[in-house]
Short mmCIF file of C-alpha atoms (C1' of nucleotides) in Angstrom, two decimals:
data_model
loop_
_atom_site.label_atom_id
_atom_site.label_comp_id
_atom_site.label_asym_id
_atom_site.label_seq_id
_atom_site.Cartn_x
_atom_site.Cartn_y
_atom_site.Cartn_z
CA MET O 1 214.38 74.99 -80.43
CA ASN O 2 210.98 73.64 -79.63
CA MET O 3 208.74 73.52 -82.67
CA MET O 4 208.42 70.14 -84.26
CA ASP O 5 206.96 69.55 -87.62
CA ILE O 6 204.13 67.25 -88.21
CA GLY O 7 206.42 64.47 -89.43
CA GLU O 8 208.30 64.43 -86.33
CA VAL O 9 205.17 64.49 -84.20
CA ALA O 10 203.89 61.58 -86.21
CA MET O 11 207.04 59.60 -85.66
CA ARG O 12 207.24 60.28 -82.04
CA SER O 13 203.59 59.75 -81.26
CA GLY O 14 202.91 56.93 -83.48
CA ALA O 15 199.92 58.64 -85.07
CA SER O 16 200.00 59.27 -88.84
CA PRO O 17 200.19 62.74 -90.29
CA SER O 18 196.74 62.35 -91.68
CA THR O 19 195.41 61.47 -88.15
CA LEU O 20 197.18 64.60 -86.83
CA ARG O 21 195.51 66.73 -89.50
CA TYR O 22 192.28 65.12 -88.64
CA TYR O 23 192.68 65.79 -84.93
CA GLU O 24 193.46 69.31 -85.64
CA GLU O 25 190.42 69.59 -87.88
CA VAL O 26 188.17 68.41 -85.17
CA GLY O 27 189.83 70.63 -82.65
CA LEU O 28 191.59 68.02 -80.49
CA ILE O 29 194.93 69.43 -81.03
CA ARG O 30 196.36 72.80 -82.32
CA SER O 31 199.31 73.56 -84.43
CA VAL O 32 201.19 76.65 -83.54
CA GLY O 33 202.46 77.79 -86.82
CA ARG O 34 203.76 76.82 -90.21
CA HIS O 35 207.20 76.37 -91.71
CA GLY O 36 206.23 76.95 -95.26
CA LEU O 37 203.09 74.98 -95.55
CA ARG O 38 204.16 72.52 -92.86
CA ARG O 39 202.35 72.61 -89.57
CA GLN O 40 204.52 73.13 -86.66
CA PHE O 41 203.64 71.76 -83.16
CA ASP O 42 204.67 72.58 -79.69
CA PRO O 43 206.20 69.55 -78.03
CA SER O 44 203.36 69.61 -75.45
CA VAL O 45 201.25 68.12 -78.22
CA LEU O 46 202.94 64.85 -77.49
CA LEU O 47 201.48 64.70 -74.02
CA LYS O 48 198.11 65.60 -75.34
CA LEU O 49 198.36 62.88 -77.91
CA SER O 50 199.21 60.42 -75.12
CA LEU O 51 196.22 61.57 -73.20
CA ILE O 52 194.08 61.16 -76.29
CA GLU O 53 195.37 57.70 -76.84
CA LEU O 54 194.59 56.84 -73.24
CA GLY O 55 191.15 58.10 -73.51
CA LYS O 56 190.46 56.15 -76.68
CA VAL O 57 191.80 52.97 -74.97
CA ALA O 58 189.51 53.69 -72.05
CA GLY O 59 186.61 53.71 -74.39
CA PHE O 60 185.85 57.42 -74.62
CA SER O 61 184.95 58.80 -78.03
CA LEU O 62 187.02 61.64 -79.54
CA GLY O 63 184.22 63.99 -78.79
CA GLU O 64 184.17 63.10 -75.16
CA ILE O 65 188.02 63.33 -74.94
CA ALA O 66 187.76 66.83 -76.47
CA GLY O 67 185.39 67.73 -73.62
CA MET O 68 188.01 66.82 -71.17
CA PHE O 69 190.38 69.48 -72.20
CA GLY O 70 189.16 72.72 -70.71
CA ASP O 71 189.26 76.03 -72.53
CA ASP O 72 192.63 76.50 -71.12
CA GLU O 73 195.13 73.95 -72.03
CA THR O 74 194.74 71.90 -68.78
CA LEU O 75 193.30 68.55 -68.35
CA ASN O 76 190.01 68.39 -66.70
CA ILE O 77 188.27 65.04 -66.15
CA PRO O 78 185.49 65.18 -63.59
CA ARG O 79 186.31 62.56 -61.03
CA ALA O 80 182.76 61.44 -61.10
CA ASP O 81 182.99 60.75 -64.78
CA LEU O 82 186.07 58.66 -64.16
CA HIS O 83 184.34 56.63 -61.63
CA ALA O 84 181.39 56.18 -63.95
CA LYS O 85 183.61 55.09 -66.70
CA ALA O 86 185.46 52.73 -64.32
CA ASP O 87 182.26 51.25 -63.24
CA GLU O 88 181.05 50.71 -66.69
CA LEU O 89 184.36 49.13 -67.55
CA GLY O 90 183.89 46.90 -64.48
CA ARG O 91 180.63 45.63 -65.79
CA GLN O 92 181.92 45.08 -69.22
CA ILE O 93 184.68 43.13 -67.71
CA THR O 94 182.38 41.05 -65.74
CA LYS O 95 180.31 40.19 -68.82
CA LEU O 96 183.42 39.42 -70.86
CA ARG O 97 184.60 37.07 -68.02
CA VAL O 98 181.36 35.13 -68.03
CA LEU O 99 181.56 34.81 -71.81
CA ARG O 100 185.08 33.75 -71.76
CA ASP O 101 184.46 31.09 -69.18
CA ALA O 102 181.49 29.76 -71.02
CA MET O 103 183.61 29.67 -74.32
CA ARG O 104 186.25 27.64 -72.62
CA HIS O 105 183.83 25.29 -71.03
CA VAL O 106 182.27 24.66 -74.40
CA ALA O 107 185.53 24.12 -76.05
CA ASP O 108 186.38 21.44 -73.54
CA CYS O 109 182.91 20.06 -73.33
CA PRO O 110 182.79 16.39 -74.39
CA ALA O 111 179.30 16.70 -75.88
CA PRO O 112 179.48 15.67 -79.55
CA SER O 113 177.92 18.87 -80.74
CA HIS O 114 178.08 22.16 -78.97
CA LEU O 115 174.35 22.32 -79.07
CA GLN O 116 174.25 19.34 -76.71
CA CYS O 117 176.32 21.08 -74.16
CA PRO O 118 174.22 22.34 -71.35
CA SER O 119 176.48 25.29 -70.63
CA PHE O 120 176.26 26.25 -74.14
CA ARG O 121 172.48 26.15 -74.12
CA LYS O 122 172.42 28.15 -71.03
CA LEU O 123 174.55 30.83 -72.60
CA LEU O 124 172.37 30.88 -75.66
CA LYS O 125 169.27 31.25 -73.50
CA SER O 126 170.78 34.19 -71.69
CA VAL O 127 171.70 35.95 -74.81
CA SER O 128 168.35 35.52 -76.46
CA SER O 129 166.43 36.44 -73.40
CA ARG O 130 168.33 39.62 -73.12
CA LYS O 131 167.23 40.65 -76.68
CA ALA O 132 163.73 39.50 -76.70
CA GLY O 133 162.99 40.58 -73.16
CA GLY O 134 164.07 44.16 -73.89
CA ARG O 135 164.81 44.97 -70.39
CA ALA O 136 165.60 48.44 -69.01
CA GLY O 137 169.23 47.72 -68.70
CA ALA O 138 169.63 47.13 -72.47
CA ARG O 139 171.90 49.85 -73.61
CA ARG O 140 172.39 50.63 -77.19
CA THR O 141 175.47 52.60 -77.42
CA ASP O 142 177.36 51.03 -80.30
CA ARG O 143 180.45 52.98 -79.32
CA PRO O 144 183.68 51.84 -80.99
CA PRO O 145 185.68 49.21 -79.18
CA PRO O 146 188.09 49.63 -76.47
CA LYS O 147 191.07 49.05 -78.70
CA ASP O 148 193.58 46.44 -78.21
CA VAL O 149 196.19 47.71 -75.88
CA MET Y 1 152.20 24.48 -89.17
CA ASN Y 2 155.84 25.36 -88.97
CA MET Y 3 156.59 28.22 -91.36
CA MET Y 4 156.79 31.54 -89.66
CA ASP Y 5 156.71 34.84 -91.59
CA ILE Y 6 159.37 37.47 -91.25
CA GLY Y 7 157.42 39.53 -88.76
CA GLU Y 8 157.02 36.72 -86.33
CA VAL Y 9 160.70 35.80 -86.59
CA ALA Y 10 161.48 39.45 -85.96
CA MET Y 11 159.28 39.55 -82.99
CA ARG Y 12 160.49 36.33 -81.41
CA SER Y 13 164.16 36.89 -82.12
CA GLY Y 14 164.35 40.57 -81.39
CA ALA Y 15 165.96 41.32 -84.67
CA SER Y 16 164.30 43.80 -87.02
CA PRO Y 17 162.97 42.64 -90.34
CA SER Y 18 165.41 44.70 -92.11
CA THR Y 19 168.15 42.96 -90.14
CA LEU Y 20 166.73 39.56 -91.11
CA ARG Y 21 166.65 40.51 -94.71
CA TYR Y 22 170.26 41.68 -94.35
CA TYR Y 23 171.27 38.50 -92.81
CA GLU Y 24 169.67 36.53 -95.59
CA GLU Y 25 171.35 38.74 -98.17
CA VAL Y 26 174.80 37.98 -96.69
CA GLY Y 27 173.97 34.37 -96.41
CA LEU Y 28 173.63 33.90 -92.71
CA ILE Y 29 170.12 32.66 -92.70
CA ARG Y 30 167.91 31.28 -95.36
CA SER Y 31 164.22 31.73 -95.96
CA VAL Y 32 162.38 28.67 -97.08
CA GLY Y 33 159.71 30.12 -99.25
CA ARG Y 34 157.27 32.90 -99.66
CA HIS Y 35 153.67 33.55 -98.72
CA GLY Y 36 152.77 36.05 -101.36
CA LEU Y 37 155.86 38.18 -101.16
CA ARG Y 38 156.56 37.51 -97.57
CA ARG Y 39 159.42 35.41 -96.56
CA GLN Y 40 158.71 32.36 -94.68
CA PHE Y 41 161.20 30.92 -92.21
CA ASP Y 42 161.59 27.54 -90.56
CA PRO Y 43 161.49 27.88 -86.91
CA SER Y 44 164.97 26.57 -86.60
CA VAL Y 45 166.02 30.01 -87.78
CA LEU Y 46 165.40 31.18 -84.18
CA LEU Y 47 168.19 28.94 -82.88
CA LYS Y 48 170.40 30.13 -85.64
CA LEU Y 49 169.68 33.70 -84.77
CA SER Y 50 170.51 33.05 -81.09
CA LEU Y 51 173.78 31.58 -82.11
CA ILE Y 52 174.50 34.51 -84.37
CA GLU Y 53 173.74 36.86 -81.51
CA LEU Y 54 175.98 34.86 -79.24
CA GLY Y 55 178.75 34.99 -81.83
CA LYS Y 56 178.49 38.76 -82.05
CA VAL Y 57 178.50 39.20 -78.35
CA ALA Y 58 181.60 37.00 -78.28
CA GLY Y 59 183.28 39.46 -80.64
CA PHE Y 60 183.07 37.52 -83.84
CA SER Y 61 182.24 39.32 -86.97
CA LEU Y 62 179.32 38.24 -89.06
CA GLY Y 63 181.68 36.82 -91.53
CA GLU Y 64 183.36 34.72 -89.07
CA ILE Y 65 180.09 33.59 -87.70
CA ALA Y 66 179.02 32.60 -91.13
CA GLY Y 67 182.10 30.45 -91.36
CA MET Y 68 181.04 28.53 -88.27
CA PHE Y 69 177.98 27.09 -89.91
CA GLY Y 70 178.97 24.20 -92.15
CA ASP Y 71 177.73 23.46 -95.47
CA ASP Y 72 175.09 21.33 -93.86
CA GLU Y 73 172.94 23.09 -91.31
CA THR Y 74 174.86 22.09 -88.38
CA LEU Y 75 176.98 24.27 -86.04
CA ASN Y 76 180.78 23.74 -86.44
CA ILE Y 77 183.00 25.73 -84.35
CA PRO Y 78 186.49 24.38 -84.26
CA ARG Y 79 187.43 23.97 -80.54
CA ALA Y 80 190.75 25.47 -81.12
CA ASP Y 81 189.20 28.61 -82.45
CA LEU Y 82 186.99 28.86 -79.31
CA HIS Y 83 190.16 28.58 -77.18
CA ALA Y 84 191.80 31.17 -79.25
CA LYS Y 85 188.93 33.52 -78.90
CA ALA Y 86 188.67 32.75 -75.14
CA ASP Y 87 192.36 33.62 -74.88
CA GLU Y 88 192.02 36.72 -76.69
CA LEU Y 89 189.13 37.64 -74.49
CA GLY Y 90 191.22 36.91 -71.53
CA ARG Y 91 194.03 39.22 -72.65
CA GLN Y 92 191.38 41.88 -73.37
CA ILE Y 93 189.98 41.45 -69.87
CA THR Y 94 193.34 41.85 -68.37
CA LYS Y 95 193.95 45.01 -70.08
CA LEU Y 96 190.60 46.36 -69.23
CA ARG Y 97 191.12 45.49 -65.65
CA VAL Y 98 194.42 47.37 -65.52
CA LEU Y 99 192.77 50.38 -67.11
CA ARG Y 100 189.81 50.21 -64.74
CA ASP Y 101 191.98 50.15 -61.75
CA ALA Y 102 194.17 52.99 -63.01
CA MET Y 103 191.09 55.03 -63.70
CA ARG Y 104 189.73 54.40 -60.17
CA HIS Y 105 193.08 55.24 -58.65
CA VAL Y 106 193.37 58.49 -60.56
CA ALA Y 107 189.74 59.42 -59.68
CA ASP Y 108 190.62 59.08 -56.00
CA CYS Y 109 194.13 60.42 -56.23
CA PRO Y 110 194.50 63.54 -54.14
CA ALA Y 111 196.99 65.17 -56.58
CA PRO Y 112 195.64 68.52 -57.59
CA SER Y 113 195.77 67.70 -61.33
CA HIS Y 114 195.66 64.26 -62.86
CA LEU Y 115 198.94 65.03 -64.47
CA GLN Y 116 200.56 64.98 -61.05
CA CYS Y 117 199.38 61.62 -60.20
CA PRO Y 118 202.23 59.13 -60.58
CA SER Y 119 199.82 56.31 -61.38
CA PHE Y 120 198.41 58.34 -64.12
CA ARG Y 121 201.75 59.14 -65.53
CA LYS Y 122 202.57 55.55 -65.49
CA LEU Y 123 199.49 54.65 -67.32
CA LEU Y 124 200.26 57.47 -69.84
CA LYS Y 125 203.62 56.03 -70.44
CA SER Y 126 202.45 52.58 -71.01
CA VAL Y 127 199.97 53.71 -73.52
CA SER Y 128 202.42 55.77 -75.53
CA SER Y 129 205.25 53.22 -75.45
CA ARG Y 130 202.91 50.69 -76.89
CA LYS Y 131 202.14 52.86 -79.84
CA ALA Y 132 205.61 54.34 -80.52
CA GLY Y 133 207.23 50.96 -79.81
CA GLY Y 134 205.26 49.23 -82.58
CA ARG Y 135 205.73 45.76 -80.91
CA ALA Y 136 204.68 42.56 -82.54
CA GLY Y 137 201.65 42.18 -80.28
CA ALA Y 138 200.06 45.39 -81.49
CA ARG Y 139 197.14 44.29 -83.53
CA ARG Y 140 195.31 46.61 -85.70
CA THR Y 141 191.99 44.99 -86.27
CA ASP Y 142 189.50 47.69 -85.43
CA ARG Y 143 186.82 45.09 -85.13
CA PRO Y 144 183.41 46.30 -83.75
CA PRO Y 145 182.96 46.22 -80.09
CA PRO Y 146 181.81 43.25 -78.03
CA LYS Y 147 178.35 44.56 -77.55
CA ASP Y 148 176.88 45.27 -74.13
CA VAL Y 149 175.37 41.94 -72.92
"C1'" DC K 1 135.43 44.77 -104.50
"C1'" DT K 2 138.33 47.62 -101.97
"C1'" DA K 3 141.01 49.33 -98.49
"C1'" DC K 4 144.55 48.14 -95.31
"C1'" DG K 5 148.69 46.94 -93.52
"C1'" DA K 6 152.51 44.19 -93.53
"C1'" DG K 7 155.49 42.86 -96.41
"C1'" DT K 8 158.73 43.53 -100.94
"C1'" DT K 9 162.81 45.52 -103.78
"C1'" DG K 10 167.14 48.27 -104.72
"C1'" DA K 11 169.60 52.02 -103.63
"C1'" DA K 12 171.12 55.18 -100.58
"C1'" DG K 13 172.21 56.76 -95.99
"C1'" DC K 14 174.51 56.52 -91.44
"C1'" DC K 15 178.11 56.32 -87.84
"C1'" DA K 16 183.11 57.11 -86.25
"C1'" DA K 17 187.65 57.70 -87.17
"C1'" DC K 18 190.32 57.77 -90.37
"C1'" DT K 19 192.73 56.91 -95.19
"C1'" DT K 20 193.46 57.81 -99.96
"C1'" DG K 21 193.93 60.33 -104.06
"C1'" DA K 22 194.65 64.17 -107.25
"C1'" DG K 23 196.74 68.08 -107.89
"C1'" DG K 24 199.55 71.77 -105.81
"C1'" DT K 25 203.44 74.20 -102.88
"C1'" DC K 26 207.46 74.96 -100.75
"C1'" DA K 27 212.43 74.67 -98.25
"C1'" DA K 28 216.52 72.60 -98.57
"C1'" DG K 29 220.32 70.21 -100.85
"C1'" DC K 30 223.17 69.69 -104.95
"C1'" DG I 1 218.40 76.96 -110.65
"C1'" DC I 2 216.36 72.82 -110.33
"C1'" DT I 3 215.06 68.62 -108.31
"C1'" DT I 4 213.30 66.24 -104.53
"C1'" DG I 5 210.19 64.76 -101.14
"C1'" DA I 6 207.70 65.95 -97.50
"C1'" DC I 7 204.09 68.40 -96.87
"C1'" DC I 8 199.49 70.89 -98.24
"C1'" DT I 9 194.03 71.06 -99.41
"C1'" DC I 10 189.66 69.32 -100.32
"C1'" DA I 11 186.82 65.74 -101.56
"C1'" DA I 12 185.73 61.29 -101.57
"C1'" DG I 13 186.30 56.50 -100.08
"C1'" DT I 14 186.55 52.82 -96.50
"C1'" DT I 15 184.64 49.51 -92.92
"C1'" DG I 16 180.64 46.88 -90.74
"C1'" DG I 17 176.26 46.30 -89.68
"C1'" DC I 18 172.68 47.83 -90.22
"C1'" DT I 19 168.44 51.51 -91.19
"C1'" DT I 20 165.68 54.32 -94.16
"C1'" DC I 21 163.45 55.59 -98.32
"C1'" DA I 22 160.27 55.50 -102.27
"C1'" DA I 23 157.58 53.06 -104.90
"C1'" DC I 24 155.45 48.80 -105.21
"C1'" DT I 25 152.72 44.01 -104.22
"C1'" DC I 26 150.03 40.96 -101.92
"C1'" DG I 27 146.60 38.27 -98.83
"C1'" DT I 28 142.97 39.23 -95.87
"C1'" DA I 29 138.98 41.49 -93.42
"C1'" DG I 30 134.87 43.97 -94.15
#
DNA sequence: CTACGAGTTGAAGCCAACTTGAGGTCAAGC
DNA sequence: GCTTGACCTCAAGTTGGCTTCAACTCGTAG
């Protein structure tokens, strides 16, 4: 009694049926048969979907996530990649913290206009110098956002 | 001697001419005339572009940023909105920190497969429960990423 | 005067990750 | 046997923030 049809998988995983079909189309998951037309899934797909969701949250693209599942069914994330991602995340976190603190400061700053606030001006300058300067560190990934978790 | 043509604005701001045209099209910036066909900009546009960049980095959409410039030319970010954004940023930061730490733990975890790592399983569970549970806090914004700064 | 190059326009394309829509199919319940 | 409703397929649409394209127009240097 183990096959689940797509509706049940959708309900239990929180992903919509269209998403599940999409994931199958791009090779992220596999259905193991049909009941009439309906895709049937092995319950293990739920774990896989959790892993996928986790990967998305961590900022991996679906393509990258797909690469983490080996040819066999087992999970296979190179530890070095994990560390790299964690480091990247750490850098991102630092930047966001700076930004957050600056925003708070500006919000509380008594200067009549934000433009008069020294902190705000400093922030502005740092932003524009990063762009105009075109330093080596300026990545251009435009990867989708770490979703709200 | 103050009008700058689009090429100069592009160079000084780091935004491409097409971006500048796009920004004008959507009403974010204004050109103040033409020299032949070429748009001419007031130098104040450079400050405005810095502000726009800052807004993007902070995670505001172009539409939201547009709303921050009053009918006059002055900047006008409600302090409450700033606080709200800062808070949101703070929550995001917290989540990312949890994620980062978990990733690091997993990367260093001696369990033969990640799936055996208790920390990993916990992380998985937290992700999937957030989805299936459909709590009130679960936003669905899919806003573009806070860019790399 | 003529070539050049930096601009112009409007429309179309791009990216990821899905969602939507039209028209069709099937198993189960009455 | 017939309805129902959940599924199917395939193609196209959505979102945001641009970029690219083709065909064109100017001001300026030579």
